[in-house]
Amino acid sequence: MGKSRLDGKVALITGGARGMGASEAQLFIDEGARVIITDILDDDGKKTAARLSADGKSCIFLHHDVTSESDWDAVLKESLAAFGQIDILVNNAGIFERGTVLDTSLAMFERTMDINVTGVFLGMKTVSPHMVQRKTGSIINISSVAGLNGTPGFLAYGASKW
């Protein structure tokens, strides 16, 4: 097998404790990248990182609330201390809560927007200066077909993915 485009790269994947984020982390590691997975699910995140890299050389876990600017700053600092660079940011963290306009509370709508939209913005805002300084980097923002058309019961989620 030839050299992968991800050999020697470092990826930061939010929402990486389980599901799509954990699968993305596995794929990146299989392609030669080192990975930082972040999440608020500490136990799941630690287990996933240990499963993906028992020695901690290919994958580490960091606690991270994507809605917190100070958490983003801490994750950037800890990631650079661990691996020296970030080449790829995957804004994967997100939530889905079913609700129509009649039964979605303002708090539920704001929570969905904070995680699915503000979290993505904070990630780009925090990591992009490092990438600009290095003159290299990729940012991948995970979206959904739910943002393409209205779907009953997907009010906040659909708005956040639009």
XYZ file of N, CA and C in Angstrom:
486
model
N 0.837 -1.171 0.000
C 0.000 0.000 0.000
C 0.884 1.237 0.000
N 0.529 2.231 -0.809
C 1.302 3.455 -0.910
C 1.070 4.377 0.268
N 1.799 5.456 0.273
C 1.682 6.439 1.341
C 0.328 7.141 1.274
N -0.301 7.268 2.418
C -1.592 7.941 2.507
C -1.391 9.446 2.594
N -2.403 10.201 2.143
C -2.360 11.662 2.281
C -2.401 12.074 3.740
N -2.761 11.158 4.642
C -2.866 11.497 6.054
C -1.638 11.103 6.868
N -0.653 10.458 6.248
C 0.571 10.120 6.975
C 1.203 11.385 7.541
N 1.485 11.362 8.835
C 2.127 12.486 9.492
C 1.186 13.636 9.838
N -0.088 13.513 9.522
C -1.065 14.564 9.824
C -1.666 14.341 11.210
N -2.180 15.422 11.773
C -2.855 15.367 13.071
C -4.259 15.919 12.889
N -5.253 15.132 13.324
C -6.652 15.526 13.200
C -7.274 15.697 14.576
N -8.038 16.756 14.716
C -8.830 17.016 15.919
C -10.281 16.771 15.540
N -10.927 15.807 16.218
C -12.297 15.424 15.896
C -13.176 15.633 17.120
N -14.125 16.568 17.008
C -15.044 16.805 18.115
C -16.158 15.759 18.084
N -16.746 15.512 19.252
C -17.790 14.496 19.317
C -17.255 13.125 18.969
N -16.019 12.861 19.377
C -15.332 11.634 18.974
C -15.449 10.457 19.922
N -16.215 10.594 20.984
C -16.301 9.516 21.966
C -17.003 8.272 21.441
N -17.939 8.480 20.511
C -18.693 7.342 19.984
C -19.303 7.732 18.643
N -20.008 6.809 18.032
C -20.731 7.088 16.797
C -19.853 7.514 15.640
N -20.346 8.493 14.878
C -19.616 8.959 13.688
C -18.222 9.454 14.023
N -18.083 10.194 15.121
C -16.772 10.728 15.483
C -15.747 9.637 15.749
N -16.163 8.594 16.458
C -15.256 7.469 16.725
C -14.908 6.745 15.430
N -15.882 6.595 14.537
C -15.620 5.958 13.240
C -14.679 6.798 12.394
N -14.876 8.111 12.417
C -13.970 9.005 11.691
C -12.549 8.879 12.242
N -12.425 8.832 13.569
C -11.107 8.703 14.194
C -10.429 7.414 13.750
N -11.172 6.311 13.735
C -10.615 5.029 13.292
C -10.115 5.122 11.857
N -10.915 5.711 10.994
C -10.536 5.862 9.586
C -9.268 6.700 9.440
N -9.198 7.814 10.159
C -8.021 8.682 10.078
C -6.773 7.953 10.564
N -6.891 7.221 11.657
C -5.749 6.459 12.176
C -5.328 5.397 11.166
N -6.306 4.690 10.587
C -6.002 3.670 9.573
C -5.260 4.264 8.382
N -5.487 5.546 8.131
C -4.831 6.231 7.012
C -3.536 6.928 7.427
N -3.083 6.708 8.665
C -1.778 7.209 9.082
C -1.771 8.460 9.934
N -2.928 9.019 10.241
C -2.982 10.242 11.052
C -2.922 9.912 12.535
N -2.490 10.892 13.308
C -2.659 10.865 14.761
C -3.894 11.702 15.055
N -4.645 11.318 16.085
C -5.963 11.906 16.288
C -6.163 12.322 17.734
N -6.786 13.482 17.886
C -7.287 13.936 19.181
C -8.797 13.850 19.074
N -9.425 13.046 19.936
C -10.876 13.038 19.979
C -11.308 13.826 21.209
N -12.364 14.621 21.039
C -12.869 15.418 22.149
C -14.352 15.159 22.309
N -14.826 15.345 23.535
C -16.241 15.116 23.814
C -16.515 15.509 25.258
N -17.793 15.610 25.617
C -18.167 15.782 27.017
C -18.383 14.426 27.683
N -18.415 13.360 26.892
C -18.615 12.001 27.405
C -17.260 11.401 27.768
N -16.786 11.731 28.954
C -15.424 11.372 29.351
C -15.167 9.867 29.356
N -16.043 9.085 29.986
C -15.803 7.644 30.057
C -15.764 7.014 28.670
N -16.745 7.364 27.832
C -16.763 6.834 26.464
C -15.539 7.297 25.682
N -15.169 8.562 25.843
C -14.018 9.096 25.125
C -12.722 8.406 25.504
N -12.524 8.178 26.795
C -11.308 7.486 27.256
C -11.269 6.055 26.733
N -12.409 5.375 26.743
C -12.478 3.993 26.239
C -12.202 3.956 24.741
N -12.775 4.894 24.008
C -12.557 4.927 22.562
C -11.095 5.210 22.240
N -10.497 6.167 22.918
C -9.082 6.475 22.671
C -8.201 5.272 22.999
N -8.497 4.581 24.095
C -7.713 3.389 24.469
C -7.897 2.277 23.438
N -9.097 2.126 22.923
C -9.359 1.103 21.909
C -8.622 1.428 20.610
N -8.596 2.701 20.239
C -7.964 3.103 18.987
C -6.446 3.156 19.076
N -5.936 3.382 20.289
C -4.488 3.524 20.466
C -4.125 3.198 21.908
N -3.847 1.934 22.171
C -3.567 1.493 23.534
C -2.373 2.229 24.149
N -1.390 2.594 23.320
C -0.198 3.269 23.844
C -0.325 4.798 23.831
N -1.418 5.333 23.314
C -1.633 6.771 23.292
C -0.811 7.516 22.257
N -0.142 6.802 21.384
C 0.688 7.467 20.372
C -0.109 7.897 19.143
N -1.215 7.203 18.873
C -2.010 7.533 17.699
C -3.278 8.293 18.032
N -3.750 8.180 19.277
C -5.014 8.814 19.629
C -5.040 9.162 21.109
N -5.499 10.379 21.399
C -5.719 10.782 22.784
C -7.129 11.361 22.898
N -7.639 11.391 24.119
C -8.951 11.967 24.396
C -8.787 13.189 25.280
N -9.559 14.240 24.969
C -9.609 15.433 25.804
C -11.063 15.792 26.077
N -11.352 16.120 27.326
C -12.691 16.613 27.659
C -12.892 17.957 26.973
N -14.116 18.157 26.418
C -14.312 19.362 25.609
C -15.792 19.638 25.420
N -16.225 20.788 25.873
C -17.561 21.302 25.586
C -17.391 22.283 24.438
N -17.899 21.939 23.251
C -17.665 22.770 22.064
C -18.320 24.135 22.150
N -19.221 24.334 23.108
C -19.867 25.641 23.253
C -19.052 26.603 24.114
N -17.933 26.130 24.634
C -17.110 26.922 25.543
C -15.834 27.399 24.858
N -15.693 28.716 24.750
C -14.484 29.283 24.142
C -13.239 28.907 24.937
N -13.346 28.889 26.267
C -12.183 28.517 27.084
C -11.831 27.039 26.903
N -12.825 26.174 26.708
C -12.529 24.769 26.415
C -11.800 24.640 25.083
N -12.234 25.410 24.073
C -11.540 25.386 22.780
C -10.082 25.810 22.936
N -9.851 26.870 23.701
C -8.478 27.333 23.925
C -7.641 26.254 24.608
N -8.223 25.588 25.611
C -7.506 24.531 26.332
C -7.226 23.335 25.422
N -8.196 22.950 24.607
C -8.012 21.819 23.690
C -6.919 22.123 22.673
N -6.900 23.338 22.135
C -5.837 23.709 21.198
C -4.482 23.602 21.876
N -4.358 24.173 23.062
C -3.091 24.147 23.790
C -2.650 22.711 24.087
N -3.560 21.880 24.588
C -3.210 20.490 24.929
C -2.900 19.667 23.680
N -3.614 19.920 22.594
C -3.364 19.194 21.346
C -1.989 19.514 20.791
N -1.632 20.795 20.811
C -0.310 21.198 20.319
C 0.789 20.657 21.219
N 0.541 20.619 22.521
C 1.529 20.051 23.433
C 1.723 18.554 23.164
N 0.647 17.866 22.829
C 0.724 16.417 22.603
C 1.327 16.066 21.250
N 0.907 16.772 20.181
C 1.287 16.363 18.833
C 1.990 17.449 18.019
N 2.085 18.675 18.544
C 2.850 19.726 17.887
C 2.173 20.449 16.742
N 1.027 19.969 16.289
C 0.360 20.576 15.144
C -1.075 20.074 15.085
N -1.894 20.805 14.339
C -3.221 20.333 13.950
C -3.352 20.620 12.465
N -3.527 19.562 11.699
C -3.656 19.696 10.245
C -5.103 19.652 9.789
N -5.945 18.986 10.589
C -7.334 18.763 10.197
C -8.221 18.986 11.414
N -9.254 19.768 11.239
C -10.295 19.917 12.255
C -11.568 19.330 11.686
N -12.157 18.370 12.390
C -13.449 17.812 12.008
C -14.456 18.249 13.069
N -15.291 19.218 12.707
C -16.363 19.680 13.584
C -17.517 18.694 13.453
N -17.466 17.652 14.273
C -18.426 16.561 14.208
C -19.454 16.614 15.333
N -19.113 17.221 16.462
C -20.026 17.227 17.616
C -21.364 17.827 17.224
N -22.430 17.182 17.657
C -23.758 17.683 17.365
C -24.801 16.913 18.148
N -25.965 17.525 18.262
C -27.070 16.846 18.942
C -28.316 16.920 18.071
N -29.217 16.000 18.320
C -30.513 15.972 17.657
C -31.578 15.736 18.720
N -32.503 16.667 18.800
C -33.660 16.496 19.677
C -34.895 16.719 18.817
N -35.784 15.744 18.827
C -37.002 15.818 18.020
C -37.935 16.874 18.601
N -38.525 17.670 17.722
C -39.492 18.659 18.165
C -40.020 19.492 17.011
N -41.285 19.824 17.086
C -41.913 20.709 16.106
C -41.895 22.125 16.671
N -42.365 23.082 15.886
C -42.431 24.459 16.362
C -43.378 24.564 17.563
N -44.340 23.662 17.677
C -45.301 23.694 18.774
C -44.741 23.140 20.085
N -43.776 22.224 20.000
C -43.292 21.618 21.244
C -41.789 21.770 21.490
N -41.119 22.599 20.703
C -39.699 22.885 20.938
C -39.605 24.111 21.843
N -38.990 23.923 22.984
C -38.812 25.061 23.891
C -37.658 25.935 23.394
N -37.637 27.168 23.844
C -36.527 28.057 23.498
C -35.211 27.476 23.988
N -35.202 26.916 25.185
C -33.969 26.323 25.733
C -33.469 25.179 24.858
N -34.380 24.341 24.375
C -34.007 23.224 23.510
C -33.451 23.743 22.180
N -34.113 24.745 21.607
C -33.654 25.328 20.347
C -32.270 25.954 20.525
N -32.074 26.727 21.584
C -30.793 27.381 21.829
C -29.685 26.364 22.084
N -29.983 25.298 22.819
C -28.969 24.256 23.084
C -28.516 23.619 21.769
N -29.470 23.300 20.900
C -29.127 22.703 19.605
C -28.278 23.668 18.779
N -28.661 24.929 18.729
C -27.897 25.913 17.964
C -26.514 26.142 18.576
N -26.441 26.169 19.912
C -25.146 26.365 20.575
C -24.162 25.260 20.213
N -24.616 24.022 20.250
C -23.717 22.896 19.962
C -23.469 22.763 18.464
N -24.526 22.771 17.669
C -24.400 22.468 16.242
C -23.912 23.626 15.384
N -24.072 24.856 15.862
C -23.656 26.018 15.067
C -22.537 26.795 15.764
N -22.793 27.259 16.979
C -21.776 28.039 17.687
C -20.519 27.207 17.925
N -20.681 25.928 18.248
C -19.523 25.055 18.452
C -18.637 24.960 17.219
N -19.270 24.904 16.053
C -18.529 24.865 14.786
C -17.779 26.180 14.576
N -18.466 27.299 14.789
C -17.825 28.608 14.663
C -16.622 28.724 15.590
N -16.788 28.349 16.861
C -15.686 28.459 17.821
C -14.500 27.579 17.417
N -14.796 26.409 16.873
C -13.721 25.539 16.405
C -12.915 26.180 15.293
N -13.618 26.719 14.301
C -12.920 27.374 13.187
C -12.155 28.592 13.676
N -12.771 29.370 14.552
C -12.140 30.584 15.080
C -10.873 30.261 15.877
N -10.906 29.170 16.616
C -9.784 28.817 17.485
C -8.645 28.148 16.725
N -8.973 27.246 15.822
C -7.945 26.433 15.158
C -7.379 27.100 13.903
N -8.167 27.904 13.208
C -7.691 28.461 11.938
C -6.450 29.349 12.056
N -6.258 30.146 13.127
C -5.012 30.914 13.189
C -3.755 30.019 13.177
N -3.839 28.862 13.827
C -2.718 27.902 13.803
C -2.485 27.406 12.377
N -3.558 27.115 11.662
C -3.434 26.633 10.285
C -2.918 27.729 9.355
N -3.390 28.944 9.547
C -2.914 30.068 8.731
C -1.417 30.282 8.966
N -0.998 30.219 10.217
C 0.416 30.390 10.541
C 1.268 29.320 9.866
N 0.775 28.097 9.817
C 1.503 26.985 9.196
C 1.309 26.944 7.678
N 0.356 27.737 7.165
C 0.033 27.777 5.739
C -0.463 26.435 5.212
N -1.173 25.706 6.081
C -1.755 24.433 5.686
C -2.845 24.055 6.679
N -3.806 23.299 6.198
C -4.854 22.806 7.074
C -6.169 22.617 6.345
N -6.991 21.760 6.915
C -8.318 21.488 6.382
C -9.319 21.506 7.513
N -10.466 22.114 7.261
C -11.558 22.119 8.228
C -12.757 21.452 7.573
N -13.284 20.450 8.254
C -14.433 19.688 7.766
C -15.573 19.894 8.749
N -16.655 20.484 8.279
C -17.831 20.720 9.104
C -18.910 19.721 8.695
N -19.274 18.845 9.613
C -20.258 17.812 9.318
C -21.656 18.436 9.296
N -22.387 18.177 8.241
C -23.742 18.688 8.103
C -24.691 17.510 7.956
N -25.834 17.749 7.344
C -26.843 16.706 7.208
C -27.796 17.071 6.095
N -28.357 16.065 5.460
C -29.387 16.328 4.461
C -30.624 16.937 5.119
N -30.724 16.852 6.447
C -31.846 17.476 7.163
C -31.847 18.991 6.978
N -30.719 19.558 6.579
C -30.647 20.987 6.330
C -31.114 21.380 4.935
N -31.447 20.401 4.115
C -31.835 20.689 2.739
C -33.332 20.860 2.541
N -34.143 20.203 3.363
C -35.597 20.353 3.262
C -36.208 20.234 4.652
N -37.340 20.846 4.791
C -38.045 20.755 6.059
C -38.547 19.348 6.314
N -38.393 18.891 7.537
C -38.858 17.573 7.929
C -39.634 17.710 9.230
N -40.831 17.171 9.286
C -41.600 17.269 10.529
C -40.809 16.717 11.714
N -40.809 17.479 12.802
C -40.121 17.033 14.006
C -38.639 17.343 14.055
N -38.100 18.010 13.038
C -36.669 18.307 12.970
C -36.412 19.810 13.057
N -37.256 20.561 13.718
C -37.180 22.023 13.685
C -35.789 22.561 14.030
N -35.327 22.353 15.244
C -34.044 22.912 15.678
C -32.880 22.274 14.935
N -32.911 20.958 14.783
C -31.832 20.264 14.093
C -31.726 20.733 12.646
N -32.856 20.778 11.942
C -32.847 21.215 10.550
C -32.327 22.638 10.410
N -32.760 23.515 11.320
C -32.264 24.901 11.288
C -30.771 24.950 11.517
N -30.269 24.130 12.416
C -28.838 24.148 12.727
C -27.987 23.590 11.593
N -28.560 22.726 10.792
C -27.812 22.120 9.686
C -27.973 22.892 8.384
N -28.938 23.804 8.324
C -29.149 24.620 7.142
C -27.939 25.478 6.922
